[in-house]
mmCIF file of C-alpha atoms in Angstrom:
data_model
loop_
_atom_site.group_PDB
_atom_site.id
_atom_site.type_symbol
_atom_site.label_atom_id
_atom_site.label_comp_id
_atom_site.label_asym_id
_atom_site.label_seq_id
_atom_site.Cartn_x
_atom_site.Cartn_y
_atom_site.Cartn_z
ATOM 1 C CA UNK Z 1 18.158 5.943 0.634
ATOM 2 C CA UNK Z 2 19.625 2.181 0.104
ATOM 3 C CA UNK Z 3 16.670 0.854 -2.507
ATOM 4 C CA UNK Z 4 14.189 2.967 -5.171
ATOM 5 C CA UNK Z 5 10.636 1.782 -5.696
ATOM 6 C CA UNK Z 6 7.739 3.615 -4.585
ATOM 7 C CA UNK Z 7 9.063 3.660 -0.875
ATOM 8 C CA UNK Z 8 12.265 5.106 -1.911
ATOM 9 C CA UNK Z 9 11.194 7.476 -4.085
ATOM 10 C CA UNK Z 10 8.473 8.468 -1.325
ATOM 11 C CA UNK Z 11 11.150 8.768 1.124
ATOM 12 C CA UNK Z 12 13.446 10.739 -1.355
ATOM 13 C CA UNK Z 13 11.121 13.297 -2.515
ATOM 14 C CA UNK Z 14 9.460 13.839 0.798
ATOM 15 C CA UNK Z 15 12.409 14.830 2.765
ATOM 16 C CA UNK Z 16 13.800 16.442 -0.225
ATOM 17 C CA UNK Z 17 10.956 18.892 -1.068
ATOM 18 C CA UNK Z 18 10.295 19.491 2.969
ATOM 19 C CA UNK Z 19 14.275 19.831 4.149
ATOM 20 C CA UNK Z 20 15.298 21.942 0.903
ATOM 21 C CA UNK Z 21 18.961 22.664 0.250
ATOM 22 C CA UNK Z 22 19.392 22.102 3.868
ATOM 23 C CA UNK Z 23 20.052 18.218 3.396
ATOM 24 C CA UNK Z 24 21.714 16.339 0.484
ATOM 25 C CA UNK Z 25 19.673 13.642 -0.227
ATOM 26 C CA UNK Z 26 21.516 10.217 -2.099
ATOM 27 C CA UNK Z 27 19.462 7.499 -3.544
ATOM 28 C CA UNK Z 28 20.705 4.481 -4.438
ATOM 29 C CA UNK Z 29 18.910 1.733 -6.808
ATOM 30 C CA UNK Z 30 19.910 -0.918 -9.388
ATOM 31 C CA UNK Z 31 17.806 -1.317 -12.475
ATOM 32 C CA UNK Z 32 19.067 -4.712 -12.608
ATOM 33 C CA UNK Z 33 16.851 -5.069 -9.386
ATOM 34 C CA UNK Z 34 13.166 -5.249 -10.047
ATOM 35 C CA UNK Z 35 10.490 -3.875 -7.668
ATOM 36 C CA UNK Z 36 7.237 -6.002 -6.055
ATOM 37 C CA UNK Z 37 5.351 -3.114 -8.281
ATOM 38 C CA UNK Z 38 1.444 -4.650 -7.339
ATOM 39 C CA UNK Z 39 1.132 -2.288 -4.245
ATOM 40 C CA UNK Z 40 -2.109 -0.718 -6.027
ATOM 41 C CA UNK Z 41 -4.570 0.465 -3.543
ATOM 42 C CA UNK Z 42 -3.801 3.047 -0.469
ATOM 43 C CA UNK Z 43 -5.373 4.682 2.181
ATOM 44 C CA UNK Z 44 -6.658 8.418 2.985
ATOM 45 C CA UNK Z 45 -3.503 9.216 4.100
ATOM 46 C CA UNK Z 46 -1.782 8.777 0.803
ATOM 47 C CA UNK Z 47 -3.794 12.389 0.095
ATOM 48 C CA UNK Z 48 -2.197 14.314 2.999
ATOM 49 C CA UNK Z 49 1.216 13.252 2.031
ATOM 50 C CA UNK Z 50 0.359 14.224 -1.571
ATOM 51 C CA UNK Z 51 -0.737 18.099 -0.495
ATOM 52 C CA UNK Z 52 2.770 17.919 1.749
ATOM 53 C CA UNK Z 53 4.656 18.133 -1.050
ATOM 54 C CA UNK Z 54 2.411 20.103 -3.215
ATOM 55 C CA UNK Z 55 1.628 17.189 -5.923
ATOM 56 C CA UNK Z 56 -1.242 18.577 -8.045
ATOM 57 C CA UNK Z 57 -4.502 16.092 -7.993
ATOM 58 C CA UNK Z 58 -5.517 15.628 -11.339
ATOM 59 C CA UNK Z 59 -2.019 15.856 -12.642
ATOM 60 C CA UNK Z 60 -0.778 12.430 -10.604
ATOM 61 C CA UNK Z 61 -4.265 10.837 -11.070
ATOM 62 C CA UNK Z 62 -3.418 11.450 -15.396
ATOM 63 C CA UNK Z 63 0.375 10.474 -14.634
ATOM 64 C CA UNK Z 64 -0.192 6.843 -12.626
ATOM 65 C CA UNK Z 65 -4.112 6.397 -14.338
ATOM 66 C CA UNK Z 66 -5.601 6.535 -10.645
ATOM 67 C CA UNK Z 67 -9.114 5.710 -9.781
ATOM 68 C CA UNK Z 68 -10.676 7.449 -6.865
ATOM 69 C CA UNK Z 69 -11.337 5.219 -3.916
ATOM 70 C CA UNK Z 70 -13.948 5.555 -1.612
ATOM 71 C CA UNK Z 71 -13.431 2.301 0.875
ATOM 72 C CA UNK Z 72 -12.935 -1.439 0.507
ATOM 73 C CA UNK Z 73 -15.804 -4.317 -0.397
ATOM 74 C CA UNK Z 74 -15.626 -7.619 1.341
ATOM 75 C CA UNK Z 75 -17.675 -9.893 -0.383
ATOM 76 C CA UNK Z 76 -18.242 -13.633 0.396
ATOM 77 C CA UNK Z 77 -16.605 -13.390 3.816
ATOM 78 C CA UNK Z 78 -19.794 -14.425 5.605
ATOM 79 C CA UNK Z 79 -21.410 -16.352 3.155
ATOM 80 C CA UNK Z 80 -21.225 -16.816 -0.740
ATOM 81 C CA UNK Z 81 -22.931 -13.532 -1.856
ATOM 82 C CA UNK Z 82 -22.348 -11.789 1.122
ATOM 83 C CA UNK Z 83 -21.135 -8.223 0.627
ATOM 84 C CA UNK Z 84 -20.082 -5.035 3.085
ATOM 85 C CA UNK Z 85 -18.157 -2.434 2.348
ATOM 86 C CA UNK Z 86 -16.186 -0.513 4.581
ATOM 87 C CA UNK Z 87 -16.471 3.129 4.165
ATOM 88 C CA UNK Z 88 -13.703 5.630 4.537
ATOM 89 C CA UNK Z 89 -16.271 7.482 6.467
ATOM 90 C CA UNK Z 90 -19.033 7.432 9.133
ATOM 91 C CA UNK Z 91 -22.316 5.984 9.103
ATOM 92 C CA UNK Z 92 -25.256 7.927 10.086
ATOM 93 C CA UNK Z 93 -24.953 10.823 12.641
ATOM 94 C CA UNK Z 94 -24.459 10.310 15.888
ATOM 95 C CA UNK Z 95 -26.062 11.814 19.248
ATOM 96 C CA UNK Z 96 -23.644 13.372 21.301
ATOM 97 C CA UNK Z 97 -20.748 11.310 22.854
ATOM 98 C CA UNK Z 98 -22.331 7.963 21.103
ATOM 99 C CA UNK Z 99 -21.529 7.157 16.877
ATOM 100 C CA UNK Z 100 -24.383 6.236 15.237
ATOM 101 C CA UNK Z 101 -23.326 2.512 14.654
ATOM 102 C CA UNK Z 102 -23.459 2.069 18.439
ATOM 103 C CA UNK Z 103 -27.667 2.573 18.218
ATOM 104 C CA UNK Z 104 -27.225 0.470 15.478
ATOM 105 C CA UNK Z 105 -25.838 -2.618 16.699
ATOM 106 C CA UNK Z 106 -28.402 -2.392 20.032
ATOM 107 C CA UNK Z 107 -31.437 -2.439 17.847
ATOM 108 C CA UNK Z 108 -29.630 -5.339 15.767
ATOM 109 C CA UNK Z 109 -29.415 -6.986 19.201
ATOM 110 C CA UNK Z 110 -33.088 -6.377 20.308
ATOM 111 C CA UNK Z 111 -33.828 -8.078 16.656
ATOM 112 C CA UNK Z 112 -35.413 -5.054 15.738
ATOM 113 C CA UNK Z 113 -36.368 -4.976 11.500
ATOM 114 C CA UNK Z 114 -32.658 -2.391 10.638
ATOM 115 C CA UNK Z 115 -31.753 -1.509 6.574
ATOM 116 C CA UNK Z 116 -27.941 -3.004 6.434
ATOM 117 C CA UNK Z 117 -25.590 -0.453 7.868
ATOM 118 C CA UNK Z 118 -23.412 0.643 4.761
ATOM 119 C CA UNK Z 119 -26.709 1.766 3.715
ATOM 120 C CA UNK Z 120 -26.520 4.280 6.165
ATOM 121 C CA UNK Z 121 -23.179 5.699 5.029
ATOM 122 C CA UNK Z 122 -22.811 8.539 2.329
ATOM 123 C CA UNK Z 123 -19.810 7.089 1.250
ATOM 124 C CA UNK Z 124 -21.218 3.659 0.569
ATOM 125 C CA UNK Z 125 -24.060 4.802 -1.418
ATOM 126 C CA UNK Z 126 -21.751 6.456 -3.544
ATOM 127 C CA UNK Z 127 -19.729 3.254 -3.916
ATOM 128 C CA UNK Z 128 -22.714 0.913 -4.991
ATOM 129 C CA UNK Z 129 -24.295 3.804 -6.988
ATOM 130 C CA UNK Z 130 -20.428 3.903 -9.082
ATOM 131 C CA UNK Z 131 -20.405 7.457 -8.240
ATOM 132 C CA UNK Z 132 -17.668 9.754 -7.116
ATOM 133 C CA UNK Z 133 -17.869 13.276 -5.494
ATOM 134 C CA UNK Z 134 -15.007 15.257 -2.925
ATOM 135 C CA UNK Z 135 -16.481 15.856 0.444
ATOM 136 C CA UNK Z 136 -18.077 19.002 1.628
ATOM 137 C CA UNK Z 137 -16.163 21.211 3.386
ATOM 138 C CA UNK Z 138 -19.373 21.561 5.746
ATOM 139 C CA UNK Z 139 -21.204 19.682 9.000
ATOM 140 C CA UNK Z 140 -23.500 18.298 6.466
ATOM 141 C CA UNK Z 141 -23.079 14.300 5.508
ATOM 142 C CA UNK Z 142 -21.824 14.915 2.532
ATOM 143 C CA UNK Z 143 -18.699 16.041 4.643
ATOM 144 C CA UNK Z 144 -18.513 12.743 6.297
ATOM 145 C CA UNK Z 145 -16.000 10.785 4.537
ATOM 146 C CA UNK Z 146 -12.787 10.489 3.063
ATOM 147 C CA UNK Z 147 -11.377 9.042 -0.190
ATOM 148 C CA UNK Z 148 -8.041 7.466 -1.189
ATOM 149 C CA UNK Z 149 -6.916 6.509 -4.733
ATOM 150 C CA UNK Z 150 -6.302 3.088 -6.489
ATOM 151 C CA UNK Z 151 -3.096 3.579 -9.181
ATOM 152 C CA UNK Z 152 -0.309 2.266 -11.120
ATOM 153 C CA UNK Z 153 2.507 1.276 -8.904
ATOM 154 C CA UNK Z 154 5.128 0.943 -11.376
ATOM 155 C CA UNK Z 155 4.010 4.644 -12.533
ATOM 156 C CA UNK Z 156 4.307 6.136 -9.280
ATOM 157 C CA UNK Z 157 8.015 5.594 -8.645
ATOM 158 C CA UNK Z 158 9.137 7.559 -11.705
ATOM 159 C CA UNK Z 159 6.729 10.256 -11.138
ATOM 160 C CA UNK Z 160 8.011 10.649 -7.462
ATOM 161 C CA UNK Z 161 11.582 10.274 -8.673
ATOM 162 C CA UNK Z 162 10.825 13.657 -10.706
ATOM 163 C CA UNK Z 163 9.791 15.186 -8.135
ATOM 164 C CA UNK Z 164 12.472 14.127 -5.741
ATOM 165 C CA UNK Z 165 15.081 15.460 -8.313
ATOM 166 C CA UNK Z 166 13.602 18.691 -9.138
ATOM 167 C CA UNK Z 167 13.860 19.164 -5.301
ATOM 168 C CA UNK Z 168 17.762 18.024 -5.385
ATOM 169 C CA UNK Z 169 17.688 14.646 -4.461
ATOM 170 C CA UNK Z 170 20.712 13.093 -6.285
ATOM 171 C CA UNK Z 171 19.925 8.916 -7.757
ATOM 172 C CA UNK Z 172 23.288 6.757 -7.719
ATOM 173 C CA UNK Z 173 23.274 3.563 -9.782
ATOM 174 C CA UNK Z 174 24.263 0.608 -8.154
ATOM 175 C CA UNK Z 175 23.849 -2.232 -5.487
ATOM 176 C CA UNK Z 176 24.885 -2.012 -2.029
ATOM 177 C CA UNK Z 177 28.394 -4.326 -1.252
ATOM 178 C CA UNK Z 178 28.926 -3.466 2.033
ATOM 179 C CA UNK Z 179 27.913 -1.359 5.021
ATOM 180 C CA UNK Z 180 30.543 0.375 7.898
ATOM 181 C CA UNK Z 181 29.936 1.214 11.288
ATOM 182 C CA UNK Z 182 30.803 3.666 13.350
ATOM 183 C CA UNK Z 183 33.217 1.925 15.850
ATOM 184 C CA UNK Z 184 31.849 3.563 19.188
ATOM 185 C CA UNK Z 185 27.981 4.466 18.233
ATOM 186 C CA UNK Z 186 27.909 1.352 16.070
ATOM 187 C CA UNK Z 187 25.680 3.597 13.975
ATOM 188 C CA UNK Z 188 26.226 3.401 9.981
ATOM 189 C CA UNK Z 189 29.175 5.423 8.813
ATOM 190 C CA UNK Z 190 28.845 4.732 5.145
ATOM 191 C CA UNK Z 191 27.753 2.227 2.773
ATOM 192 C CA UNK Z 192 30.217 0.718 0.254
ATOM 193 C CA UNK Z 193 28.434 0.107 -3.580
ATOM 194 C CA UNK Z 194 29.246 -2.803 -5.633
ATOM 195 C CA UNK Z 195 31.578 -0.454 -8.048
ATOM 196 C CA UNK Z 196 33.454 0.618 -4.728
ATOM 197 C CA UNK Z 197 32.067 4.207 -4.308
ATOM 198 C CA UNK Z 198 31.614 4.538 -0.844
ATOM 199 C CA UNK Z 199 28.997 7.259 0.546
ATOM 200 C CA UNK Z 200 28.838 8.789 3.643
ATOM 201 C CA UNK Z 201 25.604 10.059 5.558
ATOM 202 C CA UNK Z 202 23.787 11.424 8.811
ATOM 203 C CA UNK Z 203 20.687 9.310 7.690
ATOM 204 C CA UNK Z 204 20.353 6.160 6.173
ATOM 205 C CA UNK Z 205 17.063 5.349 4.631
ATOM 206 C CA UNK Z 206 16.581 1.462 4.840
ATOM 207 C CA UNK Z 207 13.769 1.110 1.452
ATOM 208 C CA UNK Z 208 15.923 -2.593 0.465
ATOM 209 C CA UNK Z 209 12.641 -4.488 0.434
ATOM 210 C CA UNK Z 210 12.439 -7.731 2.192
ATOM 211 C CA UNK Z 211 15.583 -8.278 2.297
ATOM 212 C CA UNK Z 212 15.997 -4.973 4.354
ATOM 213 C CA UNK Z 213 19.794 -4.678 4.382
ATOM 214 C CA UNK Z 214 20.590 -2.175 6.550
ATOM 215 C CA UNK Z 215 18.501 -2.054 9.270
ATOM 216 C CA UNK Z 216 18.011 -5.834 8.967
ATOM 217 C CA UNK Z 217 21.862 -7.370 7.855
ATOM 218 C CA UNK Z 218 24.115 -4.832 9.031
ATOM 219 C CA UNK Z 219 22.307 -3.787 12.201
ATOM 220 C CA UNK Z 220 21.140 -7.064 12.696
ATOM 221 C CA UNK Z 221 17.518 -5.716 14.212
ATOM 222 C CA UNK Z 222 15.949 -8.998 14.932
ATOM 223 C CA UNK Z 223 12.279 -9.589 12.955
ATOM 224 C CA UNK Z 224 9.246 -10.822 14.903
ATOM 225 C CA UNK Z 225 7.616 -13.235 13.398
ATOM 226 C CA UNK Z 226 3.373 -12.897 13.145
ATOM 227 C CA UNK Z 227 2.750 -16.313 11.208
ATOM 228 C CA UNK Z 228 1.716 -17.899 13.690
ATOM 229 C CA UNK Z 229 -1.150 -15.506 13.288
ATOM 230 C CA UNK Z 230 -1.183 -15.188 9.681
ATOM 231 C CA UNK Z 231 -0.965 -17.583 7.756
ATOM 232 C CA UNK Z 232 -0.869 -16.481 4.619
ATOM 233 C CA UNK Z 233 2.914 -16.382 2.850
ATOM 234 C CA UNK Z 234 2.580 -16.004 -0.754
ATOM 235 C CA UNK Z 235 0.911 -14.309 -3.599
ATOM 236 C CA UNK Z 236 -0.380 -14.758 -7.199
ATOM 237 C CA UNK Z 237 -0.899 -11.087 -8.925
ATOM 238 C CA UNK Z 238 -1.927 -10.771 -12.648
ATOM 239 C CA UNK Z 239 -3.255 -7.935 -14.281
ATOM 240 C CA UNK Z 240 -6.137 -8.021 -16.885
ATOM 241 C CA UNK Z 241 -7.976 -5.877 -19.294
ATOM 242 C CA UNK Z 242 -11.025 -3.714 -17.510
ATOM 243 C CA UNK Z 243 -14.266 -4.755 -18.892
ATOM 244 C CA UNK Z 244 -16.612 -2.304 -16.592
ATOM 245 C CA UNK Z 245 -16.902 0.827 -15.683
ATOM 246 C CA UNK Z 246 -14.186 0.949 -12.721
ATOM 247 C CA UNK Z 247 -15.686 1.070 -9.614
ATOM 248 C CA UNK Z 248 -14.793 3.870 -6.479
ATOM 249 C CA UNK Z 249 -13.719 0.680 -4.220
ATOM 250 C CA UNK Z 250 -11.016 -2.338 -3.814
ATOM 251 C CA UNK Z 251 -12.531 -5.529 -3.294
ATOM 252 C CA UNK Z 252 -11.086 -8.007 -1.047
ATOM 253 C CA UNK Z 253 -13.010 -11.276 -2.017
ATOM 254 C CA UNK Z 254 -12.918 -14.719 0.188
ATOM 255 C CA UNK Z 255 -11.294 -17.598 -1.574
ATOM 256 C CA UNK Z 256 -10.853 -21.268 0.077
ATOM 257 C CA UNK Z 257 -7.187 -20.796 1.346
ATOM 258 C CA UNK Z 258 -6.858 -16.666 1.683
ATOM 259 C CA UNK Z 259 -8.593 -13.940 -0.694
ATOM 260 C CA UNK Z 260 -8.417 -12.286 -3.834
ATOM 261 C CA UNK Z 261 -8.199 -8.356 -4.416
ATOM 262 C CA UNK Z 262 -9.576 -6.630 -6.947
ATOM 263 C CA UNK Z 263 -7.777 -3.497 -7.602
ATOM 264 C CA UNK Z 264 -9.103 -0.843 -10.923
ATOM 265 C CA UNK Z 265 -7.803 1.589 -12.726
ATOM 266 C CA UNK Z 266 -8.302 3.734 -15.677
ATOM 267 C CA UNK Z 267 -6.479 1.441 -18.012
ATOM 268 C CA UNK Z 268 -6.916 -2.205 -16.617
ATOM 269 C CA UNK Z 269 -7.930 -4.174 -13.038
ATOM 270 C CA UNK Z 270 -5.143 -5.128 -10.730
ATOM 271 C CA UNK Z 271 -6.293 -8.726 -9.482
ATOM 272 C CA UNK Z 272 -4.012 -11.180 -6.968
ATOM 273 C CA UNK Z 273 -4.672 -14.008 -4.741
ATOM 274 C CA UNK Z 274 -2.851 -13.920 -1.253
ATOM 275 C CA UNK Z 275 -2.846 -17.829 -0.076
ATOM 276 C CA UNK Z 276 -1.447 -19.455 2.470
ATOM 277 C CA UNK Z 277 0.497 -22.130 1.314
ATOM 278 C CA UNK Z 278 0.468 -24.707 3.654
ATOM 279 C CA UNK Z 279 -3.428 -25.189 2.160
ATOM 280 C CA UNK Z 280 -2.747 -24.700 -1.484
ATOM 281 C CA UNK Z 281 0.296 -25.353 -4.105
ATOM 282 C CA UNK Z 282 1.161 -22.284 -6.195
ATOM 283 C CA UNK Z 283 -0.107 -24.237 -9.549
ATOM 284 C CA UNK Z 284 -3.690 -24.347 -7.968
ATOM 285 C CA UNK Z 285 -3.557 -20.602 -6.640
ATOM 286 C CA UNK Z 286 -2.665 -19.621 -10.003
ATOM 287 C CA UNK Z 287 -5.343 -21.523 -11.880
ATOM 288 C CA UNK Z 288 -7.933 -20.180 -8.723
ATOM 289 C CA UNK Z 289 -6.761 -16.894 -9.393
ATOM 290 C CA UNK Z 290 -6.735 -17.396 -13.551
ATOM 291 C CA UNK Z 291 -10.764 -18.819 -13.493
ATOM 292 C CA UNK Z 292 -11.759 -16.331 -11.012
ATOM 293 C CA UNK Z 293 -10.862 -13.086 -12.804
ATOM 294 C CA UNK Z 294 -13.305 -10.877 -14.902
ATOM 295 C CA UNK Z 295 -11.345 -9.675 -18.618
ATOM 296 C CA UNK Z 296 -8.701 -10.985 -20.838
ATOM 297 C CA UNK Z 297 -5.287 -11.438 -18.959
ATOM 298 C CA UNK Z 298 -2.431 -8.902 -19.912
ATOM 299 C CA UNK Z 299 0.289 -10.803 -18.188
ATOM 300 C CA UNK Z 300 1.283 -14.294 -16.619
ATOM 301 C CA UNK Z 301 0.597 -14.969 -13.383
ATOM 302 C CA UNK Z 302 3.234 -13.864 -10.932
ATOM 303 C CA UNK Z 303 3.993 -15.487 -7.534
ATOM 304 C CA UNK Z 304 5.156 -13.421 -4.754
ATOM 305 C CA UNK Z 305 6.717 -14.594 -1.482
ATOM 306 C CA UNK Z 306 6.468 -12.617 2.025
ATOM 307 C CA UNK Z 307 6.470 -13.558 5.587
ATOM 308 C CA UNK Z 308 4.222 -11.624 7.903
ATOM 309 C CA UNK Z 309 5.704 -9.586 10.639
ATOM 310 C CA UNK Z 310 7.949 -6.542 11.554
ATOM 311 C CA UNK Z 311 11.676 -5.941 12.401
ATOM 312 C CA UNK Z 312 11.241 -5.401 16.507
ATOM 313 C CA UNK Z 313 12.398 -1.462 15.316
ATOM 314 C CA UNK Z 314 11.535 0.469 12.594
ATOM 315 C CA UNK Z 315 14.673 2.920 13.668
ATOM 316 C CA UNK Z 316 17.567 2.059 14.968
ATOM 317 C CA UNK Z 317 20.407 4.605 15.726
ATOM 318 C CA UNK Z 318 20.593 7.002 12.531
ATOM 319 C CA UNK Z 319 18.861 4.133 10.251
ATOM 320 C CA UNK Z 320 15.274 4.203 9.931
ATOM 321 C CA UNK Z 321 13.325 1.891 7.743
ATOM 322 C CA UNK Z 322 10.806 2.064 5.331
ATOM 323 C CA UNK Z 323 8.209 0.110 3.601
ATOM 324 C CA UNK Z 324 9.111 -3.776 3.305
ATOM 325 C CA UNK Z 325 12.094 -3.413 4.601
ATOM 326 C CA UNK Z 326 10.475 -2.784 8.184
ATOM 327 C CA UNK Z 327 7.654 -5.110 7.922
ATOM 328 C CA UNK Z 328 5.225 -6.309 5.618
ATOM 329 C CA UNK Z 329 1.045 -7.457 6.571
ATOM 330 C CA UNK Z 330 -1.061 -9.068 3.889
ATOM 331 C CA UNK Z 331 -3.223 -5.918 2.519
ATOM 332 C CA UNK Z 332 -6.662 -7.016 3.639
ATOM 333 C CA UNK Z 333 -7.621 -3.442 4.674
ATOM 334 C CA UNK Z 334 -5.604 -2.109 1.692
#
């Protein structure tokens, strides 16, 4: 693995613990090199990656201060006031071959009098009620949905790295110099550190961030470009103190030139502003993002660059990347 973070680490301690002995597994990182470290909220899949490599629930939840997650609020998108949330689950039960939001959207249509839909999910009433509770492992609604967690980023690296380690995986400190290619395959023989230890692999795990350096520099994979349909290029992210009970949802919250999430833990709420900047200067996004926020601030304001897109190949002969170094979207559904 060329890079650490929480996509290193990931990659480290998942093909550690599942290959074994059978494969040595080399990370290199720099701690000269800071990560992004705001990636906050995830998805239901994060649990099913978890259970993979036999991570204990309540254990990781204590070691990165998770919340439990049960989908993401969008408030003001329609109008000021305005708020849906999008479940990680169904709404209502369907007949047959049709969901239940089909009916739904037909009686909308024939202007029948309808209760707002993420009333009619389990999952949302738990949300707006501040509630949490694991599905049931029956064919009753309360088996219906899903949940995710919202953590510490900066936490969950280390606490991977453990894991990764007591599995084998070896970390290497330093910064990658150089890369060499295999003459005929033109796959990567070995990369070449900035102390001149060179090191040798079947696999090389791309996890270099943005600036992706293997699959990107040395391989030269060409990225494709989506700003053209996203506008948005830069973020503000600041942490600050909780000051409410944290809630079982992100929120991703309309603002005049992009949104704002709203990320919270046990400890303190995650907040950034992801802003085009073609529409506003990083001084006013900061000072949007500083007025908006609910709780005293625990750092300053920290502006993050990113262009939205994808290298045209995640893999490319026996380099595969992960993470940024791939591609990057803004985390509206985050």
């Amino acid at each position: 693995m060329a890079g650490g973070g929480t996509a290193g680490w990931m990659a480290a301690a998942a093909i550690a613990r599942v290959m074994g002995r059978a494969a040595a597994v080399t990370l290199v990182e720099s701690d000269a090199i800071g990560t992004v470290g705001v990636g906050e909220a995830t998805l239901p899949h994060i649990r099913a990656f978890n259970e993979r490599l036999g991570i204990d629930e309540a254990e990781f939840m204590a070691r990165t201060r998770a919340t439990f997650k049960l989908g993401i609020e969008f408030r003001d998108w329609g109008q000021i006031g305005d708020s849906y949330i999008h479940p990680f689950g169904t709404f209502g039960r369907g007949s047959g071959a049709v969901d239940f939001h089909h009916y739904w959207t037909r009686l909308l249509r024939e202007g029948k009098p309808l209760p707002s839909l993420d009333s009619l999910s389990y999952a949302c009433a738990l949300a707006r009620g501040g509630r949490f509770d694991r599905p049931a492992t029956d064919r009753t609604l309360a088996g219906t949905y899903g949940y995710a967690y919202q953590f510490d980023a900066p936490l969950f690296a280390p606490y991977l790295r453990a894991i990764a380690e007591e599995a084998g995986a070896r970390r290497t400190e330093g910064t990658v110099a150089s890369v060499e290619r295999d003459g005929e395959s033109g796959d990567i023989a070995a990369i070449v550190l900035n102390s001149g230890k060179r090191i040798e692999g079947d696999l090389f795990v791309d996890c270099s961030g943005f600036r992706s350096l293997l699959l990107g520099s040395a391989l030269e994979e060409p990225f494709v470009d989506w700003s053209h349909w996203l506008p948005t290029d830069r973020a503000v992210a600041m942490p600050c103190r909780t000051r409410t009970a944290a809630t079982p949802y992100t929120s991703a919250i309309a603002m005049p030139s992009g949104w704002r999430w709203r990320i919270p833990l046990q400890h303190r709420t995650g907040n950034g502003y992801v802003y085009a900047s073609a529409f506003v200067s990083d001084d006013d996004a900061r000072r949007a993002l500083e007025t908006a926020v609910e709780g005293e601030a625990l750092a300053a304001p920290r502006v993050l660059r990113f262009k939205a897109g994808r290298r045209r190949r995640s893999w490319v002969g026996n380099c595969v990347a992960i993470g940024l170094a791939s591609g990057f979207l803004e985390p509206l559904e985050s």
